[in-house]
Amino acid sequence: MYTYFEGRASAYEKYRPKLPDNFFRFLSDKLRLTEAEKCNRYMDIGCGTGQLTIPLSRYFNEAVGIDPAFDMVQEAKKVAKKSNCESIKWVQGYAEDISIEDYKNFNLVTIANAFHWMDQPIVISKILRLLDSQGYLVLVRSYADITSNASDWQKALNDILESWVGEERKATVGSKYEQINWVEMLNAFPFSSVLTHEIPETRIWSIEDLLGFYFTVSFCSEEKLGEYVEDYKKNVEKTLLKIHPDNKFVQKHNITLIIAKK
């Protein structure tokens, strides 16, 4: 099964920002997760390279990471091995195709930065059948638009993206990345509660980080830029280093969690 992310797993692992420690502290406190008294089963859907799966697996006796991209699953296995966390079951597959017969009684199901790719009503219906009677679904958005704030470097980067991939960017935002109201949608299903939480985060990017991140995004991949990729890189570097010669670009944003309890 082919996805956009085939062939990009190592870059994804390197350049997609990891979730910070305060995120895991907040979530473990909220769901009362402890390593001393582990819960039974955990599933991460759209797991990518395991950036959420691996840290959370320590709170569970069993953990499953599912992703449609073969490369992502293979990279997740490598990262898990380096982290001495080889007990996770990694599965290549689409969220919509998860077998209810094979997977039951999960205490927690997470989807981080992947829900927008899915047929959401079908996936939620399946998750409700996967969860045990007191289980949780947690949706995570941690990739706020880097250019969404009004700092000088973010405005400049936004202008660069508009000039190089503006039309492709608009088309992507208008389709796959369209943001519907997930809370309203979840409230239409039989969850006992649906709560939203915001966790503030400050990220410091370098030119390399910014270029690497955007090359993992569908509208700004190296394939999209083609023969002009080096010109694009020089444009980003020259423009942004004029603003911050120290090569440090600060982004302040919130990580959003939607926690739905069955």
PDB file of C-alpha atoms in Angstrom:
ATOM      1  CA  MET A   1       0.000   0.000   0.000  1.00  0.00           C
ATOM      2  CA  TYR A   2       1.504   3.334  -1.097  1.00  0.00           C
ATOM      3  CA  THR A   3       1.218   6.585   0.835  1.00  0.00           C
ATOM      4  CA  TYR A   4       2.836   9.982   0.373  1.00  0.00           C
ATOM      5  CA  PHE A   5       5.247   9.153   3.191  1.00  0.00           C
ATOM      6  CA  GLU A   6       6.925   6.196   1.470  1.00  0.00           C
ATOM      7  CA  GLY A   7      10.635   6.925   1.216  1.00  0.00           C
ATOM      8  CA  ARG A   8      10.451   9.781   3.725  1.00  0.00           C
ATOM      9  CA  ALA A   9      10.480   7.901   7.015  1.00  0.00           C
ATOM     10  CA  SER A  10      14.081   8.672   8.006  1.00  0.00           C
ATOM     11  CA  ALA A  11      13.614  12.389   7.208  1.00  0.00           C
ATOM     12  CA  TYR A  12      10.308  12.349   9.072  1.00  0.00           C
ATOM     13  CA  GLU A  13      11.988  10.872  12.150  1.00  0.00           C
ATOM     14  CA  LYS A  14      14.832  13.396  11.945  1.00  0.00           C
ATOM     15  CA  TYR A  15      12.944  16.603  11.182  1.00  0.00           C
ATOM     16  CA  ARG A  16       9.432  16.246  12.578  1.00  0.00           C
ATOM     17  CA  PRO A  17       9.553  17.767  16.092  1.00  0.00           C
ATOM     18  CA  LYS A  18       9.230  15.292  18.952  1.00  0.00           C
ATOM     19  CA  LEU A  19       6.546  15.815  21.555  1.00  0.00           C
ATOM     20  CA  PRO A  20       8.015  17.518  24.644  1.00  0.00           C
ATOM     21  CA  ASP A  21       8.288  16.031  28.121  1.00  0.00           C
ATOM     22  CA  ASN A  22       5.543  18.265  29.523  1.00  0.00           C
ATOM     23  CA  PHE A  23       3.110  16.759  27.017  1.00  0.00           C
ATOM     24  CA  PHE A  24       3.762  13.257  28.346  1.00  0.00           C
ATOM     25  CA  ARG A  25       3.607  14.447  31.953  1.00  0.00           C
ATOM     26  CA  PHE A  26       0.256  16.107  31.320  1.00  0.00           C
ATOM     27  CA  LEU A  27      -1.231  13.103  29.518  1.00  0.00           C
ATOM     28  CA  SER A  28       0.023  10.531  32.031  1.00  0.00           C
ATOM     29  CA  ASP A  29      -1.360  12.626  34.908  1.00  0.00           C
ATOM     30  CA  LYS A  30      -4.690  13.155  33.153  1.00  0.00           C
ATOM     31  CA  LEU A  31      -5.168   9.458  32.380  1.00  0.00           C
ATOM     32  CA  ARG A  32      -3.477   8.277  35.598  1.00  0.00           C
ATOM     33  CA  LEU A  33      -0.833   6.274  33.772  1.00  0.00           C
ATOM     34  CA  THR A  34       2.052   4.850  35.816  1.00  0.00           C
ATOM     35  CA  GLU A  35       4.893   2.479  35.053  1.00  0.00           C
ATOM     36  CA  ALA A  36       4.429   0.790  38.423  1.00  0.00           C
ATOM     37  CA  GLU A  37       0.838  -0.222  37.698  1.00  0.00           C
ATOM     38  CA  LYS A  38       0.672  -0.702  33.958  1.00  0.00           C
ATOM     39  CA  CYS A  39      -2.594  -0.691  32.043  1.00  0.00           C
ATOM     40  CA  ASN A  40      -3.415  -3.556  29.740  1.00  0.00           C
ATOM     41  CA  ARG A  41      -3.462  -2.464  26.090  1.00  0.00           C
ATOM     42  CA  TYR A  42      -2.585   0.603  24.004  1.00  0.00           C
ATOM     43  CA  MET A  43      -2.909   1.324  20.265  1.00  0.00           C
ATOM     44  CA  ASP A  44      -1.423   4.211  18.277  1.00  0.00           C
ATOM     45  CA  ILE A  45      -3.103   4.662  14.880  1.00  0.00           C
ATOM     46  CA  GLY A  46      -1.141   6.460  12.165  1.00  0.00           C
ATOM     47  CA  CYS A  47       1.898   5.877  14.355  1.00  0.00           C
ATOM     48  CA  GLY A  48       4.513   7.113  11.885  1.00  0.00           C
ATOM     49  CA  THR A  49       7.968   6.439  13.303  1.00  0.00           C
ATOM     50  CA  GLY A  50       6.622   5.830  16.804  1.00  0.00           C
ATOM     51  CA  GLN A  51       7.135   9.304  18.255  1.00  0.00           C
ATOM     52  CA  LEU A  52       4.075   8.812  20.455  1.00  0.00           C
ATOM     53  CA  THR A  53       3.879   5.014  20.513  1.00  0.00           C
ATOM     54  CA  ILE A  54       7.320   4.376  21.985  1.00  0.00           C
ATOM     55  CA  PRO A  55       7.190   6.807  24.958  1.00  0.00           C
ATOM     56  CA  LEU A  56       3.625   5.793  25.908  1.00  0.00           C
ATOM     57  CA  SER A  57       4.233   2.049  25.589  1.00  0.00           C
ATOM     58  CA  ARG A  58       6.020   1.972  28.937  1.00  0.00           C
ATOM     59  CA  TYR A  59       2.673   2.442  30.693  1.00  0.00           C
ATOM     60  CA  PHE A  60       1.106  -0.655  29.112  1.00  0.00           C
ATOM     61  CA  ASN A  61       1.553  -4.418  29.068  1.00  0.00           C
ATOM     62  CA  GLU A  62       0.812  -4.485  25.320  1.00  0.00           C
ATOM     63  CA  ALA A  63       1.251  -1.785  22.680  1.00  0.00           C
ATOM     64  CA  VAL A  64       0.384  -1.748  18.963  1.00  0.00           C
ATOM     65  CA  GLY A  65       1.483   0.835  16.382  1.00  0.00           C
ATOM     66  CA  ILE A  66      -0.359   0.912  13.045  1.00  0.00           C
ATOM     67  CA  ASP A  67       0.580   2.917   9.954  1.00  0.00           C
ATOM     68  CA  PRO A  68      -0.213   2.449   6.234  1.00  0.00           C
ATOM     69  CA  ALA A  69       3.332   3.315   5.109  1.00  0.00           C
ATOM     70  CA  PHE A  70       5.774   0.396   5.005  1.00  0.00           C
ATOM     71  CA  ASP A  71       8.754   2.730   5.441  1.00  0.00           C
ATOM     72  CA  MET A  72       7.239   4.293   8.538  1.00  0.00           C
ATOM     73  CA  VAL A  73       6.683   0.918  10.173  1.00  0.00           C
ATOM     74  CA  GLN A  74      10.241  -0.172   9.393  1.00  0.00           C
ATOM     75  CA  GLU A  75      11.689   3.080  10.742  1.00  0.00           C
ATOM     76  CA  ALA A  76       9.564   2.745  13.891  1.00  0.00           C
ATOM     77  CA  LYS A  77      11.042  -0.691  14.496  1.00  0.00           C
ATOM     78  CA  LYS A  78      14.569   0.758  14.215  1.00  0.00           C
ATOM     79  CA  VAL A  79      13.802   3.620  16.591  1.00  0.00           C
ATOM     80  CA  ALA A  80      12.165   1.248  19.081  1.00  0.00           C
ATOM     81  CA  LYS A  81      15.227  -0.998  19.011  1.00  0.00           C
ATOM     82  CA  LYS A  82      17.530   1.958  19.714  1.00  0.00           C
ATOM     83  CA  SER A  83      15.223   2.902  22.597  1.00  0.00           C
ATOM     84  CA  ASN A  84      15.361  -0.649  24.027  1.00  0.00           C
ATOM     85  CA  CYS A  85      11.630  -0.895  23.439  1.00  0.00           C
ATOM     86  CA  GLU A  86      11.155  -3.927  21.229  1.00  0.00           C
ATOM     87  CA  SER A  87       7.932  -5.323  22.712  1.00  0.00           C
ATOM     88  CA  ILE A  88       5.664  -3.108  20.576  1.00  0.00           C
ATOM     89  CA  LYS A  89       3.743  -4.854  17.802  1.00  0.00           C
ATOM     90  CA  TRP A  90       4.119  -2.855  14.567  1.00  0.00           C
ATOM     91  CA  VAL A  91       1.463  -3.315  11.887  1.00  0.00           C
ATOM     92  CA  GLN A  92       1.246  -1.925   8.364  1.00  0.00           C
ATOM     93  CA  GLY A  93      -2.351  -1.029   7.588  1.00  0.00           C
ATOM     94  CA  TYR A  94      -4.989   1.652   7.199  1.00  0.00           C
ATOM     95  CA  ALA A  95      -7.056   2.799  10.177  1.00  0.00           C
ATOM     96  CA  GLU A  96     -10.234   2.066   8.246  1.00  0.00           C
ATOM     97  CA  ASP A  97      -9.192  -1.598   7.827  1.00  0.00           C
ATOM     98  CA  ILE A  98      -8.420  -2.426  11.469  1.00  0.00           C
ATOM     99  CA  SER A  99      -9.931  -5.802  12.336  1.00  0.00           C
ATOM    100  CA  ILE A 100     -12.305  -5.565  15.288  1.00  0.00           C
ATOM    101  CA  GLU A 101     -12.021  -9.325  15.728  1.00  0.00           C
ATOM    102  CA  ASP A 102      -8.243  -9.141  16.172  1.00  0.00           C
ATOM    103  CA  TYR A 103      -8.081  -6.056  18.409  1.00  0.00           C
ATOM    104  CA  LYS A 104     -10.270  -5.619  21.498  1.00  0.00           C
ATOM    105  CA  ASN A 105     -10.353  -4.126  25.001  1.00  0.00           C
ATOM    106  CA  PHE A 106      -7.847  -1.304  24.612  1.00  0.00           C
ATOM    107  CA  ASN A 107      -7.449   1.138  27.476  1.00  0.00           C
ATOM    108  CA  LEU A 108      -6.126   3.856  25.184  1.00  0.00           C
ATOM    109  CA  VAL A 109      -6.118   4.642  21.460  1.00  0.00           C
ATOM    110  CA  THR A 110      -4.166   7.655  20.180  1.00  0.00           C
ATOM    111  CA  ILE A 111      -4.001   9.408  16.831  1.00  0.00           C
ATOM    112  CA  ALA A 112      -1.372  12.140  16.523  1.00  0.00           C
ATOM    113  CA  ASN A 113      -1.158  14.441  13.486  1.00  0.00           C
ATOM    114  CA  ALA A 114      -2.815  11.831  11.279  1.00  0.00           C
ATOM    115  CA  PHE A 115      -6.580  12.071  11.833  1.00  0.00           C
ATOM    116  CA  HIS A 116      -6.996  14.496   8.911  1.00  0.00           C
ATOM    117  CA  TRP A 117      -5.920  11.716   6.496  1.00  0.00           C
ATOM    118  CA  MET A 118      -8.641   9.318   7.665  1.00  0.00           C
ATOM    119  CA  ASP A 119     -12.301   8.617   6.964  1.00  0.00           C
ATOM    120  CA  GLN A 120     -13.103   9.958  10.385  1.00  0.00           C
ATOM    121  CA  PRO A 121     -16.634   8.626  11.093  1.00  0.00           C
ATOM    122  CA  ILE A 122     -15.586   5.104  10.079  1.00  0.00           C
ATOM    123  CA  VAL A 123     -12.438   5.265  12.220  1.00  0.00           C
ATOM    124  CA  ILE A 124     -14.253   6.616  15.286  1.00  0.00           C
ATOM    125  CA  SER A 125     -16.893   3.891  15.004  1.00  0.00           C
ATOM    126  CA  LYS A 126     -14.139   1.271  14.942  1.00  0.00           C
ATOM    127  CA  ILE A 127     -12.293   2.830  17.863  1.00  0.00           C
ATOM    128  CA  LEU A 128     -15.420   2.738  20.011  1.00  0.00           C
ATOM    129  CA  ARG A 129     -15.517  -1.009  19.441  1.00  0.00           C
ATOM    130  CA  LEU A 130     -11.778  -1.339  20.140  1.00  0.00           C
ATOM    131  CA  LEU A 131     -11.932   0.438  23.506  1.00  0.00           C
ATOM    132  CA  ASP A 132     -12.830  -1.221  26.771  1.00  0.00           C
ATOM    133  CA  SER A 133     -15.733   0.158  28.804  1.00  0.00           C
ATOM    134  CA  GLN A 134     -13.584   2.899  30.421  1.00  0.00           C
ATOM    135  CA  GLY A 135     -11.170   3.455  27.528  1.00  0.00           C
ATOM    136  CA  TYR A 136      -9.917   6.737  26.068  1.00  0.00           C
ATOM    137  CA  LEU A 137      -9.386   8.091  22.575  1.00  0.00           C
ATOM    138  CA  VAL A 138      -6.817  10.899  22.418  1.00  0.00           C
ATOM    139  CA  LEU A 139      -6.402  13.045  19.292  1.00  0.00           C
ATOM    140  CA  VAL A 140      -3.251  15.171  19.133  1.00  0.00           C
ATOM    141  CA  ARG A 141      -2.392  18.181  16.976  1.00  0.00           C
ATOM    142  CA  SER A 142       1.188  19.264  17.562  1.00  0.00           C
ATOM    143  CA  TYR A 143       2.140  20.686  14.140  1.00  0.00           C
ATOM    144  CA  ALA A 144       0.723  24.182  14.145  1.00  0.00           C
ATOM    145  CA  ASP A 145       1.448  26.104  10.959  1.00  0.00           C
ATOM    146  CA  ILE A 146       4.959  27.434  11.515  1.00  0.00           C
ATOM    147  CA  THR A 147       4.050  30.660   9.701  1.00  0.00           C
ATOM    148  CA  SER A 148       0.777  31.247  11.565  1.00  0.00           C
ATOM    149  CA  ASN A 149       2.230  33.778  14.039  1.00  0.00           C
ATOM    150  CA  ALA A 150       3.244  37.301  13.138  1.00  0.00           C
ATOM    151  CA  SER A 151       6.949  37.422  13.963  1.00  0.00           C
ATOM    152  CA  ASP A 152       9.302  38.854  11.348  1.00  0.00           C
ATOM    153  CA  TRP A 153      10.876  35.541  10.354  1.00  0.00           C
ATOM    154  CA  GLN A 154       7.518  33.767  10.161  1.00  0.00           C
ATOM    155  CA  LYS A 155       6.132  36.442   7.843  1.00  0.00           C
ATOM    156  CA  ALA A 156       9.223  36.126   5.655  1.00  0.00           C
ATOM    157  CA  LEU A 157       8.961  32.336   5.527  1.00  0.00           C
ATOM    158  CA  ASN A 158       5.278  32.586   4.675  1.00  0.00           C
ATOM    159  CA  ASP A 159       6.092  34.894   1.771  1.00  0.00           C
ATOM    160  CA  ILE A 160       8.720  32.444   0.497  1.00  0.00           C
ATOM    161  CA  LEU A 161       6.301  29.523   0.646  1.00  0.00           C
ATOM    162  CA  GLU A 162       3.625  31.526  -1.112  1.00  0.00           C
ATOM    163  CA  SER A 163       5.990  32.450  -3.931  1.00  0.00           C
ATOM    164  CA  TRP A 164       7.345  28.932  -4.411  1.00  0.00           C
ATOM    165  CA  VAL A 165       4.420  26.584  -3.619  1.00  0.00           C
ATOM    166  CA  GLY A 166       1.476  28.888  -3.003  1.00  0.00           C
ATOM    167  CA  GLU A 167      -1.060  27.194  -5.244  1.00  0.00           C
ATOM    168  CA  GLU A 168      -0.076  23.699  -4.141  1.00  0.00           C
ATOM    169  CA  ARG A 169      -0.254  24.830  -0.519  1.00  0.00           C
ATOM    170  CA  LYS A 170      -3.767  26.252  -0.954  1.00  0.00           C
ATOM    171  CA  ALA A 171      -4.962  23.093  -2.683  1.00  0.00           C
ATOM    172  CA  THR A 172      -3.601  20.921   0.119  1.00  0.00           C
ATOM    173  CA  VAL A 173      -5.084  23.035   2.890  1.00  0.00           C
ATOM    174  CA  GLY A 174      -8.425  22.964   1.136  1.00  0.00           C
ATOM    175  CA  SER A 175      -8.600  19.195   0.875  1.00  0.00           C
ATOM    176  CA  LYS A 176      -6.634  16.707   2.979  1.00  0.00           C
ATOM    177  CA  TYR A 177      -5.840  19.236   5.674  1.00  0.00           C
ATOM    178  CA  GLU A 178      -9.293  20.735   5.957  1.00  0.00           C
ATOM    179  CA  GLN A 179      -9.963  21.229   9.667  1.00  0.00           C
ATOM    180  CA  ILE A 180     -13.486  20.240  10.664  1.00  0.00           C
ATOM    181  CA  ASN A 181     -14.670  20.606  14.249  1.00  0.00           C
ATOM    182  CA  TRP A 182     -13.455  17.352  15.765  1.00  0.00           C
ATOM    183  CA  VAL A 183     -15.053  18.017  19.145  1.00  0.00           C
ATOM    184  CA  GLU A 184     -18.496  18.405  17.599  1.00  0.00           C
ATOM    185  CA  MET A 185     -17.967  15.251  15.589  1.00  0.00           C
ATOM    186  CA  LEU A 186     -16.858  13.232  18.628  1.00  0.00           C
ATOM    187  CA  ASN A 187     -19.849  14.509  20.616  1.00  0.00           C
ATOM    188  CA  ALA A 188     -22.100  12.953  17.997  1.00  0.00           C
ATOM    189  CA  PHE A 189     -20.768   9.535  19.090  1.00  0.00           C
ATOM    190  CA  PRO A 190     -21.492   7.788  22.430  1.00  0.00           C
ATOM    191  CA  PHE A 191     -18.504   9.055  24.406  1.00  0.00           C
ATOM    192  CA  SER A 192     -19.242   9.956  28.014  1.00  0.00           C
ATOM    193  CA  SER A 193     -17.029  13.062  27.819  1.00  0.00           C
ATOM    194  CA  VAL A 194     -15.017  14.989  25.237  1.00  0.00           C
ATOM    195  CA  LEU A 195     -12.543  17.565  26.567  1.00  0.00           C
ATOM    196  CA  THR A 196      -9.971  19.795  24.859  1.00  0.00           C
ATOM    197  CA  HIS A 197      -6.656  20.802  26.416  1.00  0.00           C
ATOM    198  CA  GLU A 198      -3.913  23.148  25.221  1.00  0.00           C
ATOM    199  CA  ILE A 199      -0.259  22.685  26.188  1.00  0.00           C
ATOM    200  CA  PRO A 200       2.020  25.644  25.388  1.00  0.00           C
ATOM    201  CA  GLU A 201       5.311  24.868  23.693  1.00  0.00           C
ATOM    202  CA  THR A 202       8.275  26.902  22.484  1.00  0.00           C
ATOM    203  CA  ARG A 203      10.313  25.480  19.616  1.00  0.00           C
ATOM    204  CA  ILE A 204      13.641  26.757  18.353  1.00  0.00           C
ATOM    205  CA  TRP A 205      14.276  25.987  14.686  1.00  0.00           C
ATOM    206  CA  SER A 206      17.428  26.212  12.597  1.00  0.00           C
ATOM    207  CA  ILE A 207      17.516  26.678   8.823  1.00  0.00           C
ATOM    208  CA  GLU A 208      18.295  22.980   8.429  1.00  0.00           C
ATOM    209  CA  ASP A 209      15.360  22.052  10.653  1.00  0.00           C
ATOM    210  CA  LEU A 210      12.928  24.275   8.744  1.00  0.00           C
ATOM    211  CA  LEU A 211      14.045  23.012   5.343  1.00  0.00           C
ATOM    212  CA  GLY A 212      13.962  19.413   6.534  1.00  0.00           C
ATOM    213  CA  PHE A 213      10.515  19.795   8.070  1.00  0.00           C
ATOM    214  CA  TYR A 214       8.956  21.321   4.969  1.00  0.00           C
ATOM    215  CA  PHE A 215      10.498  18.667   2.723  1.00  0.00           C
ATOM    216  CA  THR A 216       8.403  16.135   4.679  1.00  0.00           C
ATOM    217  CA  VAL A 217       5.223  18.113   3.910  1.00  0.00           C
ATOM    218  CA  SER A 218       3.323  17.100   0.796  1.00  0.00           C
ATOM    219  CA  PHE A 219       2.984  20.576  -0.732  1.00  0.00           C
ATOM    220  CA  CYS A 220       6.693  21.455  -0.363  1.00  0.00           C
ATOM    221  CA  SER A 221       8.536  18.222  -1.065  1.00  0.00           C
ATOM    222  CA  GLU A 222      11.746  18.109  -3.049  1.00  0.00           C
ATOM    223  CA  GLU A 223       9.781  16.377  -5.815  1.00  0.00           C
ATOM    224  CA  LYS A 224       7.386  19.333  -6.027  1.00  0.00           C
ATOM    225  CA  LEU A 225      10.265  21.810  -6.277  1.00  0.00           C
ATOM    226  CA  GLY A 226      12.094  19.658  -8.800  1.00  0.00           C
ATOM    227  CA  GLU A 227      15.080  21.285 -10.486  1.00  0.00           C
ATOM    228  CA  TYR A 228      14.568  24.459  -8.431  1.00  0.00           C
ATOM    229  CA  VAL A 229      15.133  22.862  -5.029  1.00  0.00           C
ATOM    230  CA  GLU A 230      18.620  24.352  -4.551  1.00  0.00           C
ATOM    231  CA  ASP A 231      17.377  27.824  -5.492  1.00  0.00           C
ATOM    232  CA  TYR A 232      14.565  27.452  -2.991  1.00  0.00           C
ATOM    233  CA  LYS A 233      16.981  26.414  -0.224  1.00  0.00           C
ATOM    234  CA  LYS A 234      19.257  29.384  -0.949  1.00  0.00           C
ATOM    235  CA  ASN A 235      16.239  31.720  -0.890  1.00  0.00           C
ATOM    236  CA  VAL A 236      15.166  30.438   2.545  1.00  0.00           C
ATOM    237  CA  GLU A 237      18.688  30.587   3.982  1.00  0.00           C
ATOM    238  CA  LYS A 238      19.549  34.053   2.657  1.00  0.00           C
ATOM    239  CA  THR A 239      16.228  35.604   3.674  1.00  0.00           C
ATOM    240  CA  LEU A 240      15.972  34.155   7.175  1.00  0.00           C
ATOM    241  CA  LEU A 241      19.607  34.632   8.171  1.00  0.00           C
ATOM    242  CA  LYS A 242      19.264  38.343   7.387  1.00  0.00           C
ATOM    243  CA  ILE A 243      16.585  38.443  10.086  1.00  0.00           C
ATOM    244  CA  HIS A 244      18.275  36.184  12.646  1.00  0.00           C
ATOM    245  CA  PRO A 245      21.994  35.684  11.881  1.00  0.00           C
ATOM    246  CA  ASP A 246      22.295  33.413  14.934  1.00  0.00           C
ATOM    247  CA  ASN A 247      20.233  30.797  13.032  1.00  0.00           C
ATOM    248  CA  LYS A 248      17.682  30.496  15.859  1.00  0.00           C
ATOM    249  CA  PHE A 249      14.019  30.904  14.989  1.00  0.00           C
ATOM    250  CA  VAL A 250      11.594  30.814  17.894  1.00  0.00           C
ATOM    251  CA  GLN A 251       8.055  29.513  17.438  1.00  0.00           C
ATOM    252  CA  LYS A 252       5.471  29.706  20.203  1.00  0.00           C
ATOM    253  CA  HIS A 253       2.356  27.579  19.796  1.00  0.00           C
ATOM    254  CA  ASN A 254      -0.008  25.216  21.588  1.00  0.00           C
ATOM    255  CA  ILE A 255      -0.231  21.439  21.348  1.00  0.00           C
ATOM    256  CA  THR A 256      -3.908  20.498  21.250  1.00  0.00           C
ATOM    257  CA  LEU A 257      -5.256  17.320  22.853  1.00  0.00           C
ATOM    258  CA  ILE A 258      -8.836  16.143  22.539  1.00  0.00           C
ATOM    259  CA  ILE A 259      -9.520  13.460  25.141  1.00  0.00           C
ATOM    260  CA  ALA A 260     -12.693  11.423  24.617  1.00  0.00           C
ATOM    261  CA  LYS A 261     -13.729   8.903  27.275  1.00  0.00           C
ATOM    262  CA  LYS A 262     -15.997   6.007  26.388  1.00  0.00           C
TER     263      LYS A 262
END
